[in-house]
PDB file of C-alpha atoms in Angstrom:
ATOM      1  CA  UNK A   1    -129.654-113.049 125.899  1.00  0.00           C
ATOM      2  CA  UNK A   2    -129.519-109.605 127.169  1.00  0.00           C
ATOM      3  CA  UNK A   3    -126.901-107.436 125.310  1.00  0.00           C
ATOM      4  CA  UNK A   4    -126.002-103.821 125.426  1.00  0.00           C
ATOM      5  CA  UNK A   5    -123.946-102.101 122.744  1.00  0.00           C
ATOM      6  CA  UNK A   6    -123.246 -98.476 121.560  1.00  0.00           C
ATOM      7  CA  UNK A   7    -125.983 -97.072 119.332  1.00  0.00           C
ATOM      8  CA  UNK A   8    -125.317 -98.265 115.987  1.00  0.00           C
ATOM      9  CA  UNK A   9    -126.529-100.070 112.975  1.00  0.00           C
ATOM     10  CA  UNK A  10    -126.268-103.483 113.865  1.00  0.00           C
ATOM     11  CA  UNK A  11    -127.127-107.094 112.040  1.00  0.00           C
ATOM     12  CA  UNK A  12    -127.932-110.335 113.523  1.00  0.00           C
ATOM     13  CA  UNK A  13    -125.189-113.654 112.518  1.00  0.00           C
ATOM     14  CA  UNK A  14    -128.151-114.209 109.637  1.00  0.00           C
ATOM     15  CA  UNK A  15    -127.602-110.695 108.203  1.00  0.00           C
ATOM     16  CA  UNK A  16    -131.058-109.629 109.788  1.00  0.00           C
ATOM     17  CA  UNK A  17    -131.953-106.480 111.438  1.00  0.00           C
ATOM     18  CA  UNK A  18    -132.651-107.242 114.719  1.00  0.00           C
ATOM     19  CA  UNK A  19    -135.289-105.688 117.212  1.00  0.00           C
ATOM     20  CA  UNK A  20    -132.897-103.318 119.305  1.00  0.00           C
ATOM     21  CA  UNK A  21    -134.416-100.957 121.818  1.00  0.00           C
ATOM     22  CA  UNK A  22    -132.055 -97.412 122.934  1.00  0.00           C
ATOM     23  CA  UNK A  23    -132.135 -96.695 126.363  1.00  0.00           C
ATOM     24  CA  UNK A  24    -133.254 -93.437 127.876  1.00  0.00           C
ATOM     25  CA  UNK A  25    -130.454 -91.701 127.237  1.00  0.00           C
ATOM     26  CA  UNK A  26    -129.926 -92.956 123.769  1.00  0.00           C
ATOM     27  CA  UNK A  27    -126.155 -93.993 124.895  1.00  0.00           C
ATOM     28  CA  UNK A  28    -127.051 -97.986 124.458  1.00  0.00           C
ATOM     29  CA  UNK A  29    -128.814-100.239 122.493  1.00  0.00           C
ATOM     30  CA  UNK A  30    -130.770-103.490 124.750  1.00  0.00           C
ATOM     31  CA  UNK A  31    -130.744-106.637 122.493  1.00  0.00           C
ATOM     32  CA  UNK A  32    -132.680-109.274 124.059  1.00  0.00           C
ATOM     33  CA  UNK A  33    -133.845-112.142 121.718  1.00  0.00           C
ATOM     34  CA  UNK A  34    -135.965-114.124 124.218  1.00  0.00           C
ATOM     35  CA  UNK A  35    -137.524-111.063 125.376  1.00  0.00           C
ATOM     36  CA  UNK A  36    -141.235-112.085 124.273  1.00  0.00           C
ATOM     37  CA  UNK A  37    -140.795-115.681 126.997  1.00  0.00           C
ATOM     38  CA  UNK A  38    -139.971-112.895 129.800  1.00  0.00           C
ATOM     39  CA  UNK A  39    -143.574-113.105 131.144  1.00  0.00           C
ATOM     40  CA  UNK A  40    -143.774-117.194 130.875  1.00  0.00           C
ATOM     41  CA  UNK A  41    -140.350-117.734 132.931  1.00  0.00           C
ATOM     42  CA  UNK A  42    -141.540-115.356 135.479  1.00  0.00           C
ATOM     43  CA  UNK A  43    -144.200-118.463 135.697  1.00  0.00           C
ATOM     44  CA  UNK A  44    -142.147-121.233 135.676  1.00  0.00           C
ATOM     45  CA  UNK A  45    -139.793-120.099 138.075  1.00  0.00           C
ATOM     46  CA  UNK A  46    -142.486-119.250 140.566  1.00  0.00           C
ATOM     47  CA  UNK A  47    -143.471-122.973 140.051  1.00  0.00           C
ATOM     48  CA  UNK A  48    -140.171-124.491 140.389  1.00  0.00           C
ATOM     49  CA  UNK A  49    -139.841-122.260 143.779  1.00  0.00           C
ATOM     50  CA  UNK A  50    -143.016-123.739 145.033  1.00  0.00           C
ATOM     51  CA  UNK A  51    -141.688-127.477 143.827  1.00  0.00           C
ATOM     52  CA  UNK A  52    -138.591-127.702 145.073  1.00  0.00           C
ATOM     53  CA  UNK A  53    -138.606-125.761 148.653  1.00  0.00           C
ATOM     54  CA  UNK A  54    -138.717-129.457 150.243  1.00  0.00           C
ATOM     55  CA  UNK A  55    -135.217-130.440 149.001  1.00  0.00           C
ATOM     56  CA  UNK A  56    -132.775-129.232 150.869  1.00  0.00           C
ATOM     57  CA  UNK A  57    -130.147-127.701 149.270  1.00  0.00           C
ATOM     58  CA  UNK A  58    -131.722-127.011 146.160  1.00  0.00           C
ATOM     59  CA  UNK A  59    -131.934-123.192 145.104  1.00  0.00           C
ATOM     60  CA  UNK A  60    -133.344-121.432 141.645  1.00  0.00           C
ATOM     61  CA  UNK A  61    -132.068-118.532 140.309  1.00  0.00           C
ATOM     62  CA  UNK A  62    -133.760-115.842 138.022  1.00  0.00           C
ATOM     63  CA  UNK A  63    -131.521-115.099 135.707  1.00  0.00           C
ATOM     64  CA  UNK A  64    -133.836-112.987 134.031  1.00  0.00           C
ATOM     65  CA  UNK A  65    -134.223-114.648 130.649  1.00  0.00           C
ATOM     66  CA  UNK A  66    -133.400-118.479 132.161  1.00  0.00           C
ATOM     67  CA  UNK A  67    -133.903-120.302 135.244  1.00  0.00           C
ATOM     68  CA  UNK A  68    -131.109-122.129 136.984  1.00  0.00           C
ATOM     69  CA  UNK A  69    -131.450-124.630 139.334  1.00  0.00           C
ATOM     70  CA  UNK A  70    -128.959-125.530 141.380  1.00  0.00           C
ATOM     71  CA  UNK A  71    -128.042-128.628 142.695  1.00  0.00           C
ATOM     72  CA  UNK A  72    -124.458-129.083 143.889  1.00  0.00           C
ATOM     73  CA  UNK A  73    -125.594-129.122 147.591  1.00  0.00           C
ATOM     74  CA  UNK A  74    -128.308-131.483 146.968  1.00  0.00           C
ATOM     75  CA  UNK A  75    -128.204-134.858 148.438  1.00  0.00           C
ATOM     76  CA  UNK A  76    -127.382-137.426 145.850  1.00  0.00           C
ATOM     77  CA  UNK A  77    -130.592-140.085 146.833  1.00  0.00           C
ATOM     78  CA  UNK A  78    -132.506-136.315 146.434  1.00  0.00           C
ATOM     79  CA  UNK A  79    -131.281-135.762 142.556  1.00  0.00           C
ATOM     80  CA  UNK A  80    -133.622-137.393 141.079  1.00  0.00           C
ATOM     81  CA  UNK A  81    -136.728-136.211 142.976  1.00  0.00           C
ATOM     82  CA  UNK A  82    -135.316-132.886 141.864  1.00  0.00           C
ATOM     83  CA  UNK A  83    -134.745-133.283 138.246  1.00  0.00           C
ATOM     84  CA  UNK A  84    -138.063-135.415 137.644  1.00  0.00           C
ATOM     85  CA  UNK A  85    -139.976-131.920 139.510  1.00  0.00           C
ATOM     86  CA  UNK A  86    -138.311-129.522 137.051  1.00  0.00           C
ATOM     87  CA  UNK A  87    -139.255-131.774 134.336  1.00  0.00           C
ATOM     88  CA  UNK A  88    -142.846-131.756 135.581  1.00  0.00           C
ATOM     89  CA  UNK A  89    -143.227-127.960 135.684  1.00  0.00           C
ATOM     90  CA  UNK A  90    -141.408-127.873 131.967  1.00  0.00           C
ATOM     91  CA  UNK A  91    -144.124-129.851 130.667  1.00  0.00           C
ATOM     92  CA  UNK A  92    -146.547-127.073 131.107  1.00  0.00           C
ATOM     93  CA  UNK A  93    -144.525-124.729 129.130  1.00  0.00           C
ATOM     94  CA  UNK A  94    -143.671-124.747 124.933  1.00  0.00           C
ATOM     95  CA  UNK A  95    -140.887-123.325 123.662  1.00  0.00           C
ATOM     96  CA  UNK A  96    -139.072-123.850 126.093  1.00  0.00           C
ATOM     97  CA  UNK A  97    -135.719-126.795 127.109  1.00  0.00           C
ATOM     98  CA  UNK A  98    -133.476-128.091 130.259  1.00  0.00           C
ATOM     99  CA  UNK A  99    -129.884-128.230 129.630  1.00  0.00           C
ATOM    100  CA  UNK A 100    -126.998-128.850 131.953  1.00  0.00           C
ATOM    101  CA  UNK A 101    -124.372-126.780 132.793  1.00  0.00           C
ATOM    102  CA  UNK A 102    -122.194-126.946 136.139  1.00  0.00           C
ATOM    103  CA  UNK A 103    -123.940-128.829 138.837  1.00  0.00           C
ATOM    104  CA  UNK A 104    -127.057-127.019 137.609  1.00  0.00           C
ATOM    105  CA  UNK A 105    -130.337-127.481 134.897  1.00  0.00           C
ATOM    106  CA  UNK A 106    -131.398-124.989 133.075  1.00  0.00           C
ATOM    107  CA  UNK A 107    -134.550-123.901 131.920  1.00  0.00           C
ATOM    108  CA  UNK A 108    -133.970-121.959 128.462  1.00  0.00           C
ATOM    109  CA  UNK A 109    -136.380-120.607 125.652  1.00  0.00           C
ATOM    110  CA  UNK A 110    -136.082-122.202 122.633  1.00  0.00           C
ATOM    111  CA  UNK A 111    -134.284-120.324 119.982  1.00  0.00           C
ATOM    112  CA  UNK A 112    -131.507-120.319 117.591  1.00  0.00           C
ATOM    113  CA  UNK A 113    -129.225-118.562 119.844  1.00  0.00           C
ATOM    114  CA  UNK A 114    -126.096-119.025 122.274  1.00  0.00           C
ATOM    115  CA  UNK A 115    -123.102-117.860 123.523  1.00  0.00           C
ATOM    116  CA  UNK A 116    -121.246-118.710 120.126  1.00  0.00           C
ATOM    117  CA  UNK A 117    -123.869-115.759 118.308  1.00  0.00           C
ATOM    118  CA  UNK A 118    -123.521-113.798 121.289  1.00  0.00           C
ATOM    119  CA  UNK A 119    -119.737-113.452 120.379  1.00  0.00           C
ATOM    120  CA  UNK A 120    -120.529-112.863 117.005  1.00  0.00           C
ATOM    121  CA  UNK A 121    -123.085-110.037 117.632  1.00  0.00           C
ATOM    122  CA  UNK A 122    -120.628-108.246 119.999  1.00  0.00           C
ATOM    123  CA  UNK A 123    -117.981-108.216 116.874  1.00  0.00           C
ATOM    124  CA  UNK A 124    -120.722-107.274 114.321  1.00  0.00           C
ATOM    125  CA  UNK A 125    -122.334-104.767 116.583  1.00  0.00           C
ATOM    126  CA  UNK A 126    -119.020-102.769 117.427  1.00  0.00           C
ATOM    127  CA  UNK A 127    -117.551-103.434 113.821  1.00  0.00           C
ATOM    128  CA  UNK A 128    -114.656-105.422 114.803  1.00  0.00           C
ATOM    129  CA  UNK A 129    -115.457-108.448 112.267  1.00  0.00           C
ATOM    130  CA  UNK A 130    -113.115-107.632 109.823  1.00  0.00           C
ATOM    131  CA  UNK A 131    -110.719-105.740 111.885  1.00  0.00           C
ATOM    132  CA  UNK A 132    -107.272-106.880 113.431  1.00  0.00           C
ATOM    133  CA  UNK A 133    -108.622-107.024 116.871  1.00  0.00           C
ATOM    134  CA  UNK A 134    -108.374-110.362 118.961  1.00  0.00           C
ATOM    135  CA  UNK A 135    -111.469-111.520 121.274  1.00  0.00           C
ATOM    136  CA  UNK A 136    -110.277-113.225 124.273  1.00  0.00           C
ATOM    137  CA  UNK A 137    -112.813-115.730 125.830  1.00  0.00           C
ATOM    138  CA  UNK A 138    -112.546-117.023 128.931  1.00  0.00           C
ATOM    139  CA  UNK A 139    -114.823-119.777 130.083  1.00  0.00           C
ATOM    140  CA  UNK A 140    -115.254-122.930 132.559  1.00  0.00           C
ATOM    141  CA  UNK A 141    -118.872-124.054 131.820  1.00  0.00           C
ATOM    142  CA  UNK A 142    -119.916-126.627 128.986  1.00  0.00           C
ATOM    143  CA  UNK A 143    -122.176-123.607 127.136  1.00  0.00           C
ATOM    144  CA  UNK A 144    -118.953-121.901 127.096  1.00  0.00           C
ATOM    145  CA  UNK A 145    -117.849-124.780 124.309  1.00  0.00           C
ATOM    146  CA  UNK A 146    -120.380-122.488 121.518  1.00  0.00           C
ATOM    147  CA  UNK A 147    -118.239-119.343 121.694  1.00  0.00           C
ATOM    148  CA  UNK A 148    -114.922-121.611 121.690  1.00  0.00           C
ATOM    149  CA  UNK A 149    -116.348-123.168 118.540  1.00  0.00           C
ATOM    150  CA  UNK A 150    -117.132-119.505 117.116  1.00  0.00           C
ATOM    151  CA  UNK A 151    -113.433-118.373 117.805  1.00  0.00           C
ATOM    152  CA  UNK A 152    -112.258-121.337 116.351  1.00  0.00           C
ATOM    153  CA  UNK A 153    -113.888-120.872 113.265  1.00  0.00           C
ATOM    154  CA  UNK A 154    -112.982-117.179 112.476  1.00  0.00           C
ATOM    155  CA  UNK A 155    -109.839-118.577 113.410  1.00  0.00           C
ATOM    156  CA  UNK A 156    -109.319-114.804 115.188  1.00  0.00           C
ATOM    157  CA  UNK A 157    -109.171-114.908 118.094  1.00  0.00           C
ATOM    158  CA  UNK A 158    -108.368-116.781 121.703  1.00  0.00           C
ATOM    159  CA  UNK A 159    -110.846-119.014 123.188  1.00  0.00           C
ATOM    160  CA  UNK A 160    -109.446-120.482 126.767  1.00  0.00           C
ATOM    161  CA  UNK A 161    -111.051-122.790 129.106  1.00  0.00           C
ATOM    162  CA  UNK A 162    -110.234-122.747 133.151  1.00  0.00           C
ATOM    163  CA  UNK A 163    -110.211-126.230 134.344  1.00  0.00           C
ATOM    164  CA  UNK A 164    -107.601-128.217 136.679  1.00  0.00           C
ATOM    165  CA  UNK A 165    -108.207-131.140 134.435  1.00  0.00           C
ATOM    166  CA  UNK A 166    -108.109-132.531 131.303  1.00  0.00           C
ATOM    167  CA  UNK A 167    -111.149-131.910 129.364  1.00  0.00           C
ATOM    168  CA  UNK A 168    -112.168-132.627 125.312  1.00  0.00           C
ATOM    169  CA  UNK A 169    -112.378-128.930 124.462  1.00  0.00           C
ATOM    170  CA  UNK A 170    -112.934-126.291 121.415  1.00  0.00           C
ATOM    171  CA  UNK A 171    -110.726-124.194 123.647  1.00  0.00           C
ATOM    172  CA  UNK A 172    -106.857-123.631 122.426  1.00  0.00           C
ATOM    173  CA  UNK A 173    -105.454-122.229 125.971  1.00  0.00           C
ATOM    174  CA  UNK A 174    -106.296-123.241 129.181  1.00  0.00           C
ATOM    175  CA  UNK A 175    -106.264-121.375 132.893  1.00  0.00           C
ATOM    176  CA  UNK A 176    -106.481-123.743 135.784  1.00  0.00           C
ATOM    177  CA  UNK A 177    -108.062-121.663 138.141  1.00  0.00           C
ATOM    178  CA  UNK A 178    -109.806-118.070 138.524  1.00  0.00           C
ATOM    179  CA  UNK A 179    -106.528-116.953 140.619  1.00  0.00           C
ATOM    180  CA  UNK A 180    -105.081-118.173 137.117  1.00  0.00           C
ATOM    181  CA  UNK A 181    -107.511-115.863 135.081  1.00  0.00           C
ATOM    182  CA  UNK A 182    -106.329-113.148 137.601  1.00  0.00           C
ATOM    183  CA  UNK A 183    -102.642-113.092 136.266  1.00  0.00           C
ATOM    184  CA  UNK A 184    -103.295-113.336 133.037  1.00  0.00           C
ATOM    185  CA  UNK A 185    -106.041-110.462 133.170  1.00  0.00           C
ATOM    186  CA  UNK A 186    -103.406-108.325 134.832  1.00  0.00           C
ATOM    187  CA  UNK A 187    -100.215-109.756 132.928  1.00  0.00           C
ATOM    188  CA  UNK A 188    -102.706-108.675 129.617  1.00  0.00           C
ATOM    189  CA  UNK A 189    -103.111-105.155 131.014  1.00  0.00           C
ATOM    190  CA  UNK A 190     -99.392-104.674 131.754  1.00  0.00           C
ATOM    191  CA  UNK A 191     -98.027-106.370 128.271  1.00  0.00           C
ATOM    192  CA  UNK A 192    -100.762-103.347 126.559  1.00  0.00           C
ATOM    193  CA  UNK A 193     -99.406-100.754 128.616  1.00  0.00           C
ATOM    194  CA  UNK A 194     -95.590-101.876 127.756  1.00  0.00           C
ATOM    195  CA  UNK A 195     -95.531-100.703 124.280  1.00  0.00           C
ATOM    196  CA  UNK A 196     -91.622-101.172 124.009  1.00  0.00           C
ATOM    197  CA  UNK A 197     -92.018-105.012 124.891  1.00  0.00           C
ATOM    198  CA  UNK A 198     -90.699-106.950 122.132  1.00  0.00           C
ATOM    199  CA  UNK A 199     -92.002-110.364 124.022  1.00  0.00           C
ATOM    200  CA  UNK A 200     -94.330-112.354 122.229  1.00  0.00           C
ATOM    201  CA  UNK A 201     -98.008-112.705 123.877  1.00  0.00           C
ATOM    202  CA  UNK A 202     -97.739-116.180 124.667  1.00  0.00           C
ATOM    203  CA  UNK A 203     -94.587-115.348 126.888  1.00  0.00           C
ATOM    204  CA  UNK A 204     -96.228-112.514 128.915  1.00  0.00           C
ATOM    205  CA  UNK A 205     -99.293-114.206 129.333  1.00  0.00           C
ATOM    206  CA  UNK A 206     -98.303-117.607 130.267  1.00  0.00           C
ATOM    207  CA  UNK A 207    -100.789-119.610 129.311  1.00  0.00           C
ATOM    208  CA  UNK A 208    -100.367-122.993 128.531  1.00  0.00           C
ATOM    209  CA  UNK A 209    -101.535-124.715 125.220  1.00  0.00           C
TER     210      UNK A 209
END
C-alpha cells in the first residue's frame, strides 16, 4: 500500500488513473491507496497499545498503512484475551478488517487491493506487461498466496514460496529456508552475469518444483 515508481504515466489493474503524488525531486512517484485511513490507524493503533500492554508478549507494529499484532510469544491460555481486545477496538472503526498472517492479526483498510494488484501495478507502472521480462516472487506468508495467484494467471512469471513443509500453494517453486533464498538470489545474479552459460535456469538456480 505504499509504492514508489519512476515518474510516468501509470494505470491502476481497472485501467484507472490513479492518485500518484511526485516527490520533491520529481525522481518518484508515491502510490498509496489507503492513504485517506492514515489518520484513523494512527487511532486504532494507539488503542490497541493501550489494550494489550497487560499481555505479555504481545507487541503491535505500525506499519504505516496496517497494524500488526503480534502474537507468537504470547501465552496460549492469553490468545484469546488478545484476539477478543483487538476485536473490541475494531468495532469502533468502519472500513476497516483483521486478517491473519504468520503468528500475527492484522488490522487492514478495506479496499479492493493486495499484494496480487501490487504486482500488477509494478509491471504496468514500469511497462513491463507486455514485455519478455520474468517477475520473480518470493514469499512465506499466506497474503503472499494473491501475488502467486497473479503470476499464475499471466502465466509470466515465477511465483515461489519458502516453507520446510508441504503446503497447498499458488506457488510453482519452493525455497525451504531464507539461507535457501540466499543462493538462489546470488546463483540468479551470477547465471545474469554469465552470458556464455548455455544452462537452463532451472539448473543454475536449483529450485525445486
Amino acid at each position: 500500500m505504499d509504492i514508489m515508481a519512476p515518474p510516468r504515466p501509470v494505470k491502476s489493474c481497472e485501467g484507472n488513473t490513479p492518485t500518484v503524488v511526485m516527490d520533491k525531486k520529481g525522481t518518484e512517484v508515491l502510490f498509496q491507496p489507503a492513504k485517506s485511513f492514515l489518520p484513523a490507524i494512527q487511532k486504532i493503533l494507539t488503542e490497541l497499545e493501550e489494550e494489550t500492554a497487560k499481555i505479555k508478549g504481545a507487541m503491535v507494529e505500525d506499519n504505516r498503512f496496517c497494524v500488526s499484532v503480534h502474537f507468537r510469544h504470547v501465552k496460549d491460555e492469553d490468545y484469546q484475551i488478545l484476539e477478543e481486545k483487538v476485536r473490541s477496538v475494531l468495532e469502533n472503526y468502519a472500513g476497516f478488517h483483521l486478517c491473519w498472517g504468520k503468528k500475527v492479526m492484522e488490522i487492514r483498510p478495506t479496499i479492493e487491493w493486495d499484494k496480487g494488484h501490487a504486482v500488477e501495478y509494478f509491471l504496468e507502472t514500469l511497462g513491463l506487461s507486455n514485455s519478455d521480462v520474468l517477475p520473480v516472487y518470493i514469499g512465506e506468508d499466506r497474503t503472499d498466496e494473491d501475488a502467486f495467484k497473479v503470476i499464475q494467471r499471466r502465466g509470466q512469471g515465477y511465483p515461489i514460496i519458502v516453507t520446510s513443509i508441504p503446503k497447498d500453494t499458488k506457488a510453482s517453486y519452493s525455497l525451504i529456508d531464507p539461507s535457501e533464498v540466499l543462493t538462489f538470489l546470488l546463483r540468479l545474479a551470477r547465471w545474469r552475469k554469465s552470458s556464455s552459460s548455455s544452462r537452463s535456469l532451472n539448473q543454475i538456480w536449483g529450485v525445486v518444483n
